[in-house]
PDB file of C-alpha atoms in Angstrom:
ATOM      1  CA  MET H  24      -4.172 -17.917 -12.683  1.00 73.00           C
ATOM      2  CA  ASP H  25      -4.753 -14.361 -11.519  1.00 83.00           C
ATOM      3  CA  ILE H  26      -2.990 -11.778 -13.697  1.00 87.00           C
ATOM      4  CA  SER H  27      -2.502  -9.400 -10.748  1.00 88.00           C
ATOM      5  CA  LEU H  28      -0.458 -12.085  -8.950  1.00 89.00           C
ATOM      6  CA  LEU H  29       1.694 -12.426 -12.048  1.00 90.00           C
ATOM      7  CA  ARG H  30       2.233  -8.650 -12.243  1.00 91.00           C
ATOM      8  CA  LEU H  31       3.346  -8.546  -8.608  1.00 91.00           C
ATOM      9  CA  PHE H  32       5.668 -11.520  -9.117  1.00 91.00           C
ATOM     10  CA  VAL H  33       7.280 -10.001 -12.223  1.00 92.00           C
ATOM     11  CA  ALA H  34       7.805  -6.678 -10.423  1.00 92.00           C
ATOM     12  CA  ALA H  35       9.452  -8.436  -7.465  1.00 91.00           C
ATOM     13  CA  ALA H  36      11.597 -10.539  -9.786  1.00 91.00           C
ATOM     14  CA  GLU H  37      12.743  -7.535 -11.828  1.00 91.00           C
ATOM     15  CA  GLU H  38      13.488  -5.368  -8.789  1.00 90.00           C
ATOM     16  CA  LYS H  39      14.986  -8.302  -6.829  1.00 89.00           C
ATOM     17  CA  HIS H  40      13.612  -6.551  -3.744  1.00 89.00           C
ATOM     18  CA  PHE H  41      10.092  -6.899  -2.351  1.00 89.00           C
ATOM     19  CA  ALA H  42       9.949  -3.430  -0.757  1.00 90.00           C
ATOM     20  CA  ARG H  43      11.111  -1.629  -3.922  1.00 91.00           C
ATOM     21  CA  ALA H  44       8.655  -3.649  -6.024  1.00 91.00           C
ATOM     22  CA  ALA H  45       5.875  -2.674  -3.619  1.00 91.00           C
ATOM     23  CA  GLU H  46       6.885   0.987  -3.837  1.00 92.00           C
ATOM     24  CA  THR H  47       6.933   0.820  -7.640  1.00 90.00           C
ATOM     25  CA  LEU H  48       3.425  -0.671  -7.735  1.00 89.00           C
ATOM     26  CA  ASP H  49       2.137   1.556  -4.904  1.00 89.00           C
ATOM     27  CA  VAL H  50       1.100  -1.367  -2.682  1.00 91.00           C
ATOM     28  CA  SER H  51       2.382  -2.620   0.665  1.00 92.00           C
ATOM     29  CA  ARG H  52       5.332  -4.985   0.939  1.00 92.00           C
ATOM     30  CA  MET H  53       3.092  -7.517   2.642  1.00 93.00           C
ATOM     31  CA  THR H  54       0.773  -7.506  -0.383  1.00 92.00           C
ATOM     32  CA  VAL H  55       3.675  -8.385  -2.687  1.00 91.00           C
ATOM     33  CA  SER H  56       4.964 -11.069  -0.326  1.00 92.00           C
ATOM     34  CA  ALA H  57       1.509 -12.605   0.217  1.00 93.00           C
ATOM     35  CA  SER H  58       0.757 -12.648  -3.509  1.00 92.00           C
ATOM     36  CA  VAL H  59       4.073 -14.368  -4.276  1.00 92.00           C
ATOM     37  CA  ARG H  60       3.354 -16.951  -1.570  1.00 93.00           C
ATOM     38  CA  ALA H  61      -0.133 -17.506  -3.019  1.00 93.00           C
ATOM     39  CA  LEU H  62       1.375 -17.962  -6.476  1.00 92.00           C
ATOM     40  CA  GLU H  63       3.941 -20.410  -5.087  1.00 91.00           C
ATOM     41  CA  ALA H  64       1.160 -22.370  -3.374  1.00 93.00           C
ATOM     42  CA  GLU H  65      -0.856 -22.448  -6.606  1.00 92.00           C
ATOM     43  CA  LEU H  66       2.130 -23.640  -8.643  1.00 90.00           C
ATOM     44  CA  GLY H  67       3.428 -26.050  -6.026  1.00 92.00           C
ATOM     45  CA  TYR H  68       7.081 -24.940  -6.047  1.00 91.00           C
ATOM     46  CA  PRO H  69       9.047 -21.975  -4.653  1.00 91.00           C
ATOM     47  CA  LEU H  70       9.826 -19.074  -6.978  1.00 90.00           C
ATOM     48  CA  PHE H  71      12.233 -17.215  -4.674  1.00 90.00           C
ATOM     49  CA  ASP H  72      15.054 -18.544  -2.522  1.00 89.00           C
ATOM     50  CA  ARG H  73      14.002 -17.341   0.932  1.00 82.00           C
ATOM     51  CA  THR H  74      17.133 -18.615   2.693  1.00 83.00           C
ATOM     52  CA  ALA H  75      19.489 -16.293   0.790  1.00 77.00           C
ATOM     53  CA  GLU H  76      20.438 -12.878   2.169  1.00 81.00           C
ATOM     54  CA  THR H  77      19.264 -11.130  -0.987  1.00 82.00           C
ATOM     55  CA  THR H  78      16.143 -11.829  -3.007  1.00 84.00           C
ATOM     56  CA  THR H  79      17.060 -14.400  -5.642  1.00 89.00           C
ATOM     57  CA  LEU H  80      14.946 -16.457  -8.001  1.00 90.00           C
ATOM     58  CA  THR H  81      15.093 -20.227  -7.935  1.00 90.00           C
ATOM     59  CA  ASP H  82      15.628 -22.136 -11.199  1.00 91.00           C
ATOM     60  CA  GLU H  83      11.865 -22.698 -11.368  1.00 91.00           C
ATOM     61  CA  GLY H  84      11.343 -18.986 -10.738  1.00 90.00           C
ATOM     62  CA  VAL H  85      13.598 -18.009 -13.629  1.00 91.00           C
ATOM     63  CA  ALA H  86      11.738 -20.388 -15.937  1.00 92.00           C
ATOM     64  CA  PHE H  87       8.340 -19.155 -14.712  1.00 91.00           C
ATOM     65  CA  LEU H  88       9.350 -15.489 -15.132  1.00 91.00           C
ATOM     66  CA  ALA H  89       9.413 -15.857 -18.923  1.00 91.00           C
ATOM     67  CA  THR H  90       6.013 -17.555 -18.865  1.00 91.00           C
ATOM     68  CA  ALA H  91       4.577 -14.864 -16.596  1.00 90.00           C
ATOM     69  CA  ARG H  92       5.829 -12.082 -18.893  1.00 90.00           C
ATOM     70  CA  GLN H  93       4.171 -13.775 -21.900  1.00 91.00           C
ATOM     71  CA  GLU H  94       0.855 -14.131 -20.053  1.00 90.00           C
ATOM     72  CA  ILE H  95       0.954 -10.473 -18.941  1.00 87.00           C
ATOM     73  CA  ALA H  96       1.680  -9.351 -22.510  1.00 87.00           C
ATOM     74  CA  ALA H  97      -1.255 -11.414 -23.803  1.00 87.00           C
ATOM     75  CA  ALA H  98      -3.646 -10.131 -21.117  1.00 82.00           C
ATOM     76  CA  PRO H  99      -5.661  -6.936 -21.588  1.00 82.00           C
ATOM     77  CA  ALA H 100      -4.297  -3.785 -19.974  1.00 78.00           C
ATOM     78  CA  PRO H 101      -5.577  -3.075 -16.470  1.00 73.00           C
ATOM     79  CA  ALA H 102      -8.408  -0.578 -16.209  1.00 72.00           C
ATOM     80  CA  PRO H 103      -7.386   2.841 -14.873  1.00 75.00           C
ATOM     81  CA  PRO H 104      -8.622   3.563 -11.341  1.00 72.00           C
ATOM     82  CA  GLN H 105     -11.859   5.491 -11.222  1.00 76.00           C
ATOM     83  CA  ALA H 106     -12.069   8.765  -9.347  1.00 74.00           C
ATOM     84  CA  PRO H 107     -14.523   8.882  -6.436  1.00 74.00           C
ATOM     85  CA  PRO H 108     -17.822  10.593  -7.203  1.00 74.00           C
ATOM     86  CA  VAL H 109     -17.877  14.328  -6.606  1.00 72.00           C
ATOM     87  CA  GLN H 110     -20.315  15.416  -3.910  1.00 68.00           C
ATOM     88  CA  LYS H 111     -22.592  18.322  -4.650  1.00 68.00           C
ATOM     89  CA  ALA H 112     -22.377  21.398  -2.495  1.00 65.00           C
ATOM     90  CA  GLY H 113     -25.455  22.086  -0.490  1.00 64.00           C
ATOM     91  CA  GLY H 114     -27.206  21.186   2.662  1.00 67.00           C
ATOM     92  CA  LYS H 115     -27.155  22.957   5.967  1.00 70.00           C
ATOM     93  CA  ALA H 116     -24.168  25.163   6.675  1.00 66.00           C
ATOM     94  CA  LYS H 117     -22.233  24.200   9.772  1.00 66.00           C
ATOM     95  CA  ALA H 118     -20.130  26.441  11.959  1.00 64.00           C
ATOM     96  CA  SER H 119     -16.468  25.626  12.210  1.00 60.00           C
ATOM     97  CA  LYS H 120     -15.439  24.246  15.561  1.00 61.00           C
ATOM     98  CA  GLY H 121     -12.290  26.341  16.026  1.00 59.00           C
ATOM     99  CA  LYS H 122     -10.608  26.349  19.421  1.00 58.00           C
ATOM    100  CA  GLY H 123     -13.718  27.195  21.357  1.00 57.00           C
ATOM    101  CA  ARG H 124     -14.074  29.507  24.285  1.00 57.00           C
ATOM    102  CA  THR H 125     -13.455  27.157  27.169  1.00 54.00           C
ATOM    103  CA  PRO H 126      -9.946  26.522  28.514  1.00 52.00           C
ATOM    104  CA  ASP H 127      -8.273  23.175  27.856  1.00 59.00           C
ATOM    105  CA  VAL H 128      -8.344  22.303  31.551  1.00 63.00           C
ATOM    106  CA  LYS H 129     -11.444  23.287  33.456  1.00 63.00           C
ATOM    107  CA  GLY H 130     -10.781  25.871  36.145  1.00 64.00           C
ATOM    108  CA  GLN H 131      -7.634  27.328  34.563  1.00 66.00           C
ATOM    109  CA  THR H 132      -7.580  30.591  32.696  1.00 67.00           C
ATOM    110  CA  ARG H 133      -6.427  30.714  29.126  1.00 64.00           C
ATOM    111  CA  PRO H 134      -2.911  32.069  28.611  1.00 67.00           C
ATOM    112  CA  GLY H 135      -2.916  35.693  27.487  1.00 68.00           C
ATOM    113  CA  LYS H 136      -6.443  36.240  28.766  1.00 66.00           C
ATOM    114  CA  ARG H 137      -6.777  38.825  31.506  1.00 71.00           C
ATOM    115  CA  ARG H 138      -9.121  38.208  34.363  1.00 68.00           C
ATOM    116  CA  GLN H 139     -11.999  40.597  34.601  1.00 71.00           C
ATOM    117  CA  SER H 140     -12.040  42.720  37.727  1.00 69.00           C
ATOM    118  CA  ARG H 141     -15.170  42.745  39.872  1.00 66.00           C
TER     119      ARG H 141
END
């Protein structure tokens, strides 16, 4: 059983709200919902009552919550996310694009620009 699925399930069960659990874990709500569905499919029984107006655990879900907490406590702590590698400065210098000298629409003068007399 995947420990990350258990962590997402426990967060959703403690918050009793999928969106708040997702915000707490910094993932999307769909990730939390899909992981709970995958866990339910793996176990073979529903953990949440999806017909209720609010998010509520089923009797099996309440029983499994204690088991999930024990497995999370026994598992090693998740590794901290690694920072992306720092790129070295160097290479060819490039000019910034800026606004450019041509008008947005071809054939029209730029606002504030005076036409040169001939």
